[in-house]
mmCIF file with all atom_site columns, C-alpha atoms in Angstrom:
data_model
loop_
_atom_site.group_PDB
_atom_site.id
_atom_site.type_symbol
_atom_site.label_atom_id
_atom_site.label_alt_id
_atom_site.label_comp_id
_atom_site.label_asym_id
_atom_site.label_entity_id
_atom_site.label_seq_id
_atom_site.pdbx_PDB_ins_code
_atom_site.Cartn_x
_atom_site.Cartn_y
_atom_site.Cartn_z
_atom_site.occupancy
_atom_site.B_iso_or_equiv
_atom_site.pdbx_formal_charge
_atom_site.auth_seq_id
_atom_site.auth_comp_id
_atom_site.auth_asym_id
_atom_site.auth_atom_id
_atom_site.pdbx_PDB_model_num
ATOM 1   C CA . ASP A 1 1   ? -25.152 -5.981  -5.431  1.00 72.00 ? 1   ASP A CA 1
ATOM 2   C CA . GLU A 1 2   ? -22.469 -5.336  -2.516  1.00 77.00 ? 2   GLU A CA 1
ATOM 3   C CA . ARG A 1 3   ? -21.299 -9.094  -1.892  1.00 92.00 ? 3   ARG A CA 1
ATOM 4   C CA . ARG A 1 4   ? -19.890 -9.610  -5.825  1.00 92.00 ? 4   ARG A CA 1
ATOM 5   C CA . GLU A 1 5   ? -18.097 -5.529  -5.221  1.00 90.00 ? 5   GLU A CA 1
ATOM 6   C CA . MET A 1 6   ? -16.551 -7.142  -2.123  1.00 90.00 ? 6   MET A CA 1
ATOM 7   C CA . ALA A 1 7   ? -15.382 -10.579 -3.252  1.00 93.00 ? 7   ALA A CA 1
ATOM 8   C CA . LEU A 1 8   ? -13.834 -8.464  -6.740  1.00 92.00 ? 8   LEU A CA 1
ATOM 9   C CA . TYR A 1 9   ? -11.707 -6.538  -4.411  1.00 92.00 ? 9   TYR A CA 1
ATOM 10  C CA . PHE A 1 10  ? -10.672 -9.482  -2.465  1.00 93.00 ? 10  PHE A CA 1
ATOM 11  C CA . ALA A 1 11  ? -9.537  -11.116 -5.903  1.00 95.00 ? 11  ALA A CA 1
ATOM 12  C CA . SER A 1 12  ? -7.729  -7.888  -6.788  1.00 95.00 ? 12  SER A CA 1
ATOM 13  C CA . LEU A 1 13  ? -5.479  -7.651  -3.021  1.00 95.00 ? 13  LEU A CA 1
ATOM 14  C CA . THR A 1 14  ? -5.312  -11.796 -3.422  1.00 96.00 ? 14  THR A CA 1
ATOM 15  C CA . GLN A 1 15  ? -3.727  -11.053 -6.548  1.00 96.00 ? 15  GLN A CA 1
ATOM 16  C CA . LEU A 1 16  ? -1.665  -7.656  -5.586  1.00 96.00 ? 16  LEU A CA 1
ATOM 17  C CA . ARG A 1 17  ? -0.102  -10.654 -2.957  1.00 95.00 ? 17  ARG A CA 1
ATOM 18  C CA . LYS A 1 18  ? 0.687   -12.527 -5.359  1.00 95.00 ? 18  LYS A CA 1
ATOM 19  C CA . GLN A 1 19  ? 2.942   -10.158 -7.431  1.00 94.00 ? 19  GLN A CA 1
ATOM 20  C CA . CYS A 1 20  ? 4.797   -9.419  -4.772  1.00 95.00 ? 20  CYS A CA 1
ATOM 21  C CA . PRO A 1 21  ? 6.569   -12.371 -2.603  1.00 95.00 ? 21  PRO A CA 1
ATOM 22  C CA . PHE A 1 22  ? 8.368   -9.641  0.321   1.00 95.00 ? 22  PHE A CA 1
ATOM 23  C CA . LEU A 1 23  ? 4.346   -9.756  1.118   1.00 95.00 ? 23  LEU A CA 1
ATOM 24  C CA . ARG A 1 24  ? 3.950   -13.403 2.118   1.00 94.00 ? 24  ARG A CA 1
ATOM 25  C CA . LEU A 1 25  ? 6.392   -14.036 4.504   1.00 94.00 ? 25  LEU A CA 1
ATOM 26  C CA . GLU A 1 26  ? 6.780   -15.601 7.623   1.00 94.00 ? 26  GLU A CA 1
ATOM 27  C CA . LYS A 1 27  ? 9.198   -15.855 10.169  1.00 95.00 ? 27  LYS A CA 1
ATOM 28  C CA . ALA A 1 28  ? 9.711   -12.508 12.381  1.00 95.00 ? 28  ALA A CA 1
ATOM 29  C CA . ALA A 1 29  ? 13.105  -12.054 12.176  1.00 95.00 ? 29  ALA A CA 1
ATOM 30  C CA . ASP A 1 30  ? 12.296  -11.434 8.342   1.00 94.00 ? 30  ASP A CA 1
ATOM 31  C CA . ILE A 1 31  ? 9.189   -9.188  8.370   1.00 94.00 ? 31  ILE A CA 1
ATOM 32  C CA . GLU A 1 32  ? 11.186  -7.410  10.715  1.00 94.00 ? 32  GLU A CA 1
ATOM 33  C CA . ASN A 1 33  ? 14.189  -6.597  8.747   1.00 94.00 ? 33  ASN A CA 1
ATOM 34  C CA . MET A 1 34  ? 12.257  -5.856  5.708   1.00 96.00 ? 34  MET A CA 1
ATOM 35  C CA . ILE A 1 35  ? 9.536   -3.357  7.325   1.00 96.00 ? 35  ILE A CA 1
ATOM 36  C CA . ARG A 1 36  ? 10.050  -0.051  8.786   1.00 97.00 ? 36  ARG A CA 1
ATOM 37  C CA . PHE A 1 37  ? 6.742   2.479   11.383  1.00 97.00 ? 37  PHE A CA 1
ATOM 38  C CA . GLU A 1 38  ? 6.397   5.630   11.057  1.00 97.00 ? 38  GLU A CA 1
ATOM 39  C CA . ASP A 1 39  ? 3.136   6.454   13.501  1.00 98.00 ? 39  ASP A CA 1
ATOM 40  C CA . LEU A 1 40  ? 1.401   9.213   11.266  1.00 97.00 ? 40  LEU A CA 1
ATOM 41  C CA . ASN A 1 41  ? -1.256  11.581  12.803  1.00 91.00 ? 41  ASN A CA 1
ATOM 42  C CA . ASP A 1 42  ? -5.406  10.657  14.008  1.00 89.00 ? 42  ASP A CA 1
ATOM 43  C CA . GLY A 1 43  ? -3.822  7.109   14.275  1.00 95.00 ? 43  GLY A CA 1
ATOM 44  C CA . GLY A 1 44  ? -2.297  6.368   11.367  1.00 97.00 ? 44  GLY A CA 1
ATOM 45  C CA . LEU A 1 45  ? 0.670   4.041   10.258  1.00 98.00 ? 45  LEU A CA 1
ATOM 46  C CA . LEU A 1 46  ? 2.620   3.643   7.776   1.00 98.00 ? 46  LEU A CA 1
ATOM 47  C CA . VAL A 1 47  ? 4.141   0.595   6.265   1.00 98.00 ? 47  VAL A CA 1
ATOM 48  C CA . ASP A 1 48  ? 7.443   0.889   4.378   1.00 98.00 ? 48  ASP A CA 1
ATOM 49  C CA . TYR A 1 49  ? 9.179   -2.133  3.606   1.00 97.00 ? 49  TYR A CA 1
ATOM 50  C CA . VAL A 1 50  ? 13.578  -0.725  3.745   1.00 96.00 ? 50  VAL A CA 1
ATOM 51  C CA . ASN A 1 51  ? 14.734  -3.993  2.694   1.00 94.00 ? 51  ASN A CA 1
ATOM 52  C CA . LYS A 1 52  ? 15.178  -2.576  -1.243  1.00 92.00 ? 52  LYS A CA 1
ATOM 53  C CA . SER A 1 53  ? 17.459  -6.006  -2.520  1.00 92.00 ? 53  SER A CA 1
ATOM 54  C CA . GLY A 1 54  ? 14.055  -7.750  -0.773  1.00 93.00 ? 54  GLY A CA 1
ATOM 55  C CA . ILE A 1 55  ? 11.843  -5.453  -2.576  1.00 95.00 ? 55  ILE A CA 1
ATOM 56  C CA . ALA A 1 56  ? 12.564  -5.434  -6.404  1.00 91.00 ? 56  ALA A CA 1
ATOM 57  C CA . PRO A 1 57  ? 11.462  -4.630  -9.538  1.00 92.00 ? 57  PRO A CA 1
ATOM 58  C CA . TYR A 1 58  ? 10.758  -2.024  -6.433  1.00 95.00 ? 58  TYR A CA 1
ATOM 59  C CA . LYS A 1 59  ? 12.937  0.431   -5.609  1.00 96.00 ? 59  LYS A CA 1
ATOM 60  C CA . ALA A 1 60  ? 10.651  1.694   -2.388  1.00 97.00 ? 60  ALA A CA 1
ATOM 61  C CA . PHE A 1 61  ? 7.027   -0.086  -1.051  1.00 98.00 ? 61  PHE A CA 1
ATOM 62  C CA . ILE A 1 62  ? 4.587   1.268   0.792   1.00 98.00 ? 62  ILE A CA 1
ATOM 63  C CA . VAL A 1 63  ? 1.423   1.190   2.753   1.00 98.00 ? 63  VAL A CA 1
ATOM 64  C CA . ILE A 1 64  ? -0.032  4.407   4.106   1.00 98.00 ? 64  ILE A CA 1
ATOM 65  C CA . PHE A 1 65  ? -3.491  3.045   6.970   1.00 98.00 ? 65  PHE A CA 1
ATOM 66  C CA . ASN A 1 66  ? -5.948  5.501   7.379   1.00 97.00 ? 66  ASN A CA 1
ATOM 67  C CA . PRO A 1 67  ? -8.273  3.567   10.615  1.00 97.00 ? 67  PRO A CA 1
ATOM 68  C CA . SER A 1 68  ? -9.770  6.853   11.932  1.00 96.00 ? 68  SER A CA 1
ATOM 69  C CA . LYS A 1 69  ? -13.474 8.243   10.429  1.00 96.00 ? 69  LYS A CA 1
ATOM 70  C CA . HIS A 1 70  ? -11.108 11.472  8.666   1.00 96.00 ? 70  HIS A CA 1
ATOM 71  C CA . THR A 1 71  ? -9.248  11.448  5.663   1.00 96.00 ? 71  THR A CA 1
ATOM 72  C CA . LEU A 1 72  ? -5.947  11.784  5.928   1.00 97.00 ? 72  LEU A CA 1
ATOM 73  C CA . TYR A 1 73  ? -3.392  13.989  4.219   1.00 97.00 ? 73  TYR A CA 1
ATOM 74  C CA . TYR A 1 74  ? 0.632   12.441  3.219   1.00 97.00 ? 74  TYR A CA 1
ATOM 75  C CA . ASP A 1 75  ? 3.495   14.008  1.859   1.00 97.00 ? 75  ASP A CA 1
ATOM 76  C CA . LEU A 1 76  ? 5.586   11.173  0.546   1.00 97.00 ? 76  LEU A CA 1
ATOM 77  C CA . GLY A 1 77  ? 7.926   13.669  -0.592  1.00 96.00 ? 77  GLY A CA 1
ATOM 78  C CA . ASP A 1 78  ? 8.791   12.872  -3.657  1.00 96.00 ? 78  ASP A CA 1
ATOM 79  C CA . TYR A 1 79  ? 6.276   11.181  -6.532  1.00 97.00 ? 79  TYR A CA 1
ATOM 80  C CA . TYR A 1 80  ? 4.971   7.248   -5.434  1.00 98.00 ? 80  TYR A CA 1
ATOM 81  C CA . GLN A 1 81  ? 2.663   5.104   -8.164  1.00 97.00 ? 81  GLN A CA 1
ATOM 82  C CA . ILE A 1 82  ? -0.743  4.655   -6.720  1.00 98.00 ? 82  ILE A CA 1
ATOM 83  C CA . ILE A 1 83  ? -0.540  0.065   -7.549  1.00 97.00 ? 83  ILE A CA 1
ATOM 84  C CA . PHE A 1 84  ? -4.013  -0.842  -4.534  1.00 97.00 ? 84  PHE A CA 1
ATOM 85  C CA . THR A 1 85  ? -6.679  1.439   -3.431  1.00 95.00 ? 85  THR A CA 1
ATOM 86  C CA . ASP A 1 86  ? -9.813  1.290   -1.478  1.00 89.00 ? 86  ASP A CA 1
ATOM 87  C CA . SER A 1 87  ? -11.543 0.403   -4.660  1.00 89.00 ? 87  SER A CA 1
ATOM 88  C CA . GLY A 1 88  ? -8.281  -2.676  -4.749  1.00 93.00 ? 88  GLY A CA 1
ATOM 89  C CA . LEU A 1 89  ? -6.030  -3.673  -7.409  1.00 95.00 ? 89  LEU A CA 1
ATOM 90  C CA . ILE A 1 90  ? -4.905  -0.004  -10.581 1.00 95.00 ? 90  ILE A CA 1
ATOM 91  C CA . GLU A 1 91  ? -4.066  -1.587  -13.420 1.00 85.00 ? 91  GLU A CA 1
ATOM 92  C CA . ASP A 1 92  ? -5.339  -0.508  -15.919 1.00 87.00 ? 92  ASP A CA 1
ATOM 93  C CA . LYS A 1 93  ? -3.422  2.637   -15.600 1.00 91.00 ? 93  LYS A CA 1
ATOM 94  C CA . GLU A 1 94  ? -0.002  4.649   -14.068 1.00 95.00 ? 94  GLU A CA 1
ATOM 95  C CA . ILE A 1 95  ? -1.918  6.893   -11.475 1.00 96.00 ? 95  ILE A CA 1
ATOM 96  C CA . TYR A 1 96  ? 1.289   9.195   -9.692  1.00 97.00 ? 96  TYR A CA 1
ATOM 97  C CA . ALA A 1 97  ? 1.533   11.830  -6.436  1.00 97.00 ? 97  ALA A CA 1
ATOM 98  C CA . ARG A 1 98  ? 3.184   13.136  -4.000  1.00 97.00 ? 98  ARG A CA 1
ATOM 99  C CA . ASN A 1 99  ? 0.491   14.723  -1.531  1.00 97.00 ? 99  ASN A CA 1
ATOM 100 C CA . LEU A 1 100 ? -1.792  11.257  -0.759  1.00 96.00 ? 100 LEU A CA 1
ATOM 101 C CA . MET A 1 101 ? -4.890  11.781  0.736   1.00 96.00 ? 101 MET A CA 1
ATOM 102 C CA . VAL A 1 102 ? -6.280  8.079   1.913   1.00 97.00 ? 102 VAL A CA 1
ATOM 103 C CA . ASN A 1 103 ? -9.632  7.619   3.216   1.00 96.00 ? 103 ASN A CA 1
ATOM 104 C CA . ALA A 1 104 ? -11.883 7.237   5.914   1.00 96.00 ? 104 ALA A CA 1
ATOM 105 C CA . VAL A 1 105 ? -11.407 3.543   7.096   1.00 96.00 ? 105 VAL A CA 1
ATOM 106 C CA . SER A 1 106 ? -8.885  2.364   4.393   1.00 96.00 ? 106 SER A CA 1
ATOM 107 C CA . PHE A 1 107 ? -5.410  1.991   2.764   1.00 96.00 ? 107 PHE A CA 1
ATOM 108 C CA . VAL A 1 108 ? -2.863  2.676   -0.073  1.00 98.00 ? 108 VAL A CA 1
ATOM 109 C CA . VAL A 1 109 ? 0.146   0.926   -1.495  1.00 98.00 ? 109 VAL A CA 1
ATOM 110 C CA . CYS A 1 110 ? 2.371   3.260   -3.649  1.00 98.00 ? 110 CYS A CA 1
ATOM 111 C CA . VAL A 1 111 ? 5.470   2.567   -5.305  1.00 97.00 ? 111 VAL A CA 1
ATOM 112 C CA . ARG A 1 112 ? 8.666   3.659   -7.137  1.00 96.00 ? 112 ARG A CA 1
ATOM 113 C CA . LYS A 1 113 ? 9.565   1.585   -9.806  1.00 92.00 ? 113 LYS A CA 1
#
């Protein structure tokens, strides 16, 4: 059932938010000090969490949004672990990438520990 898959996806998204307190900031000033935006090709957006002390235990935390109907390609410049994709939270294995492919109308969360 399609609704079951959607429910599992949102449950894993909620789990990610619970694991990362910096994804639950409420004050505009805190959010402004935490993130940097970068426009990418085809309307893509990179959200870089730049407040390194605020994203512990991670050294880097980025989210790449692809709102287009085409696959977005992005060179991360270094190896990052992919922890969330359009199929949900990745917990059972470690997947690393340096060159990222973000599916159409989706987003990917990558970290460095």
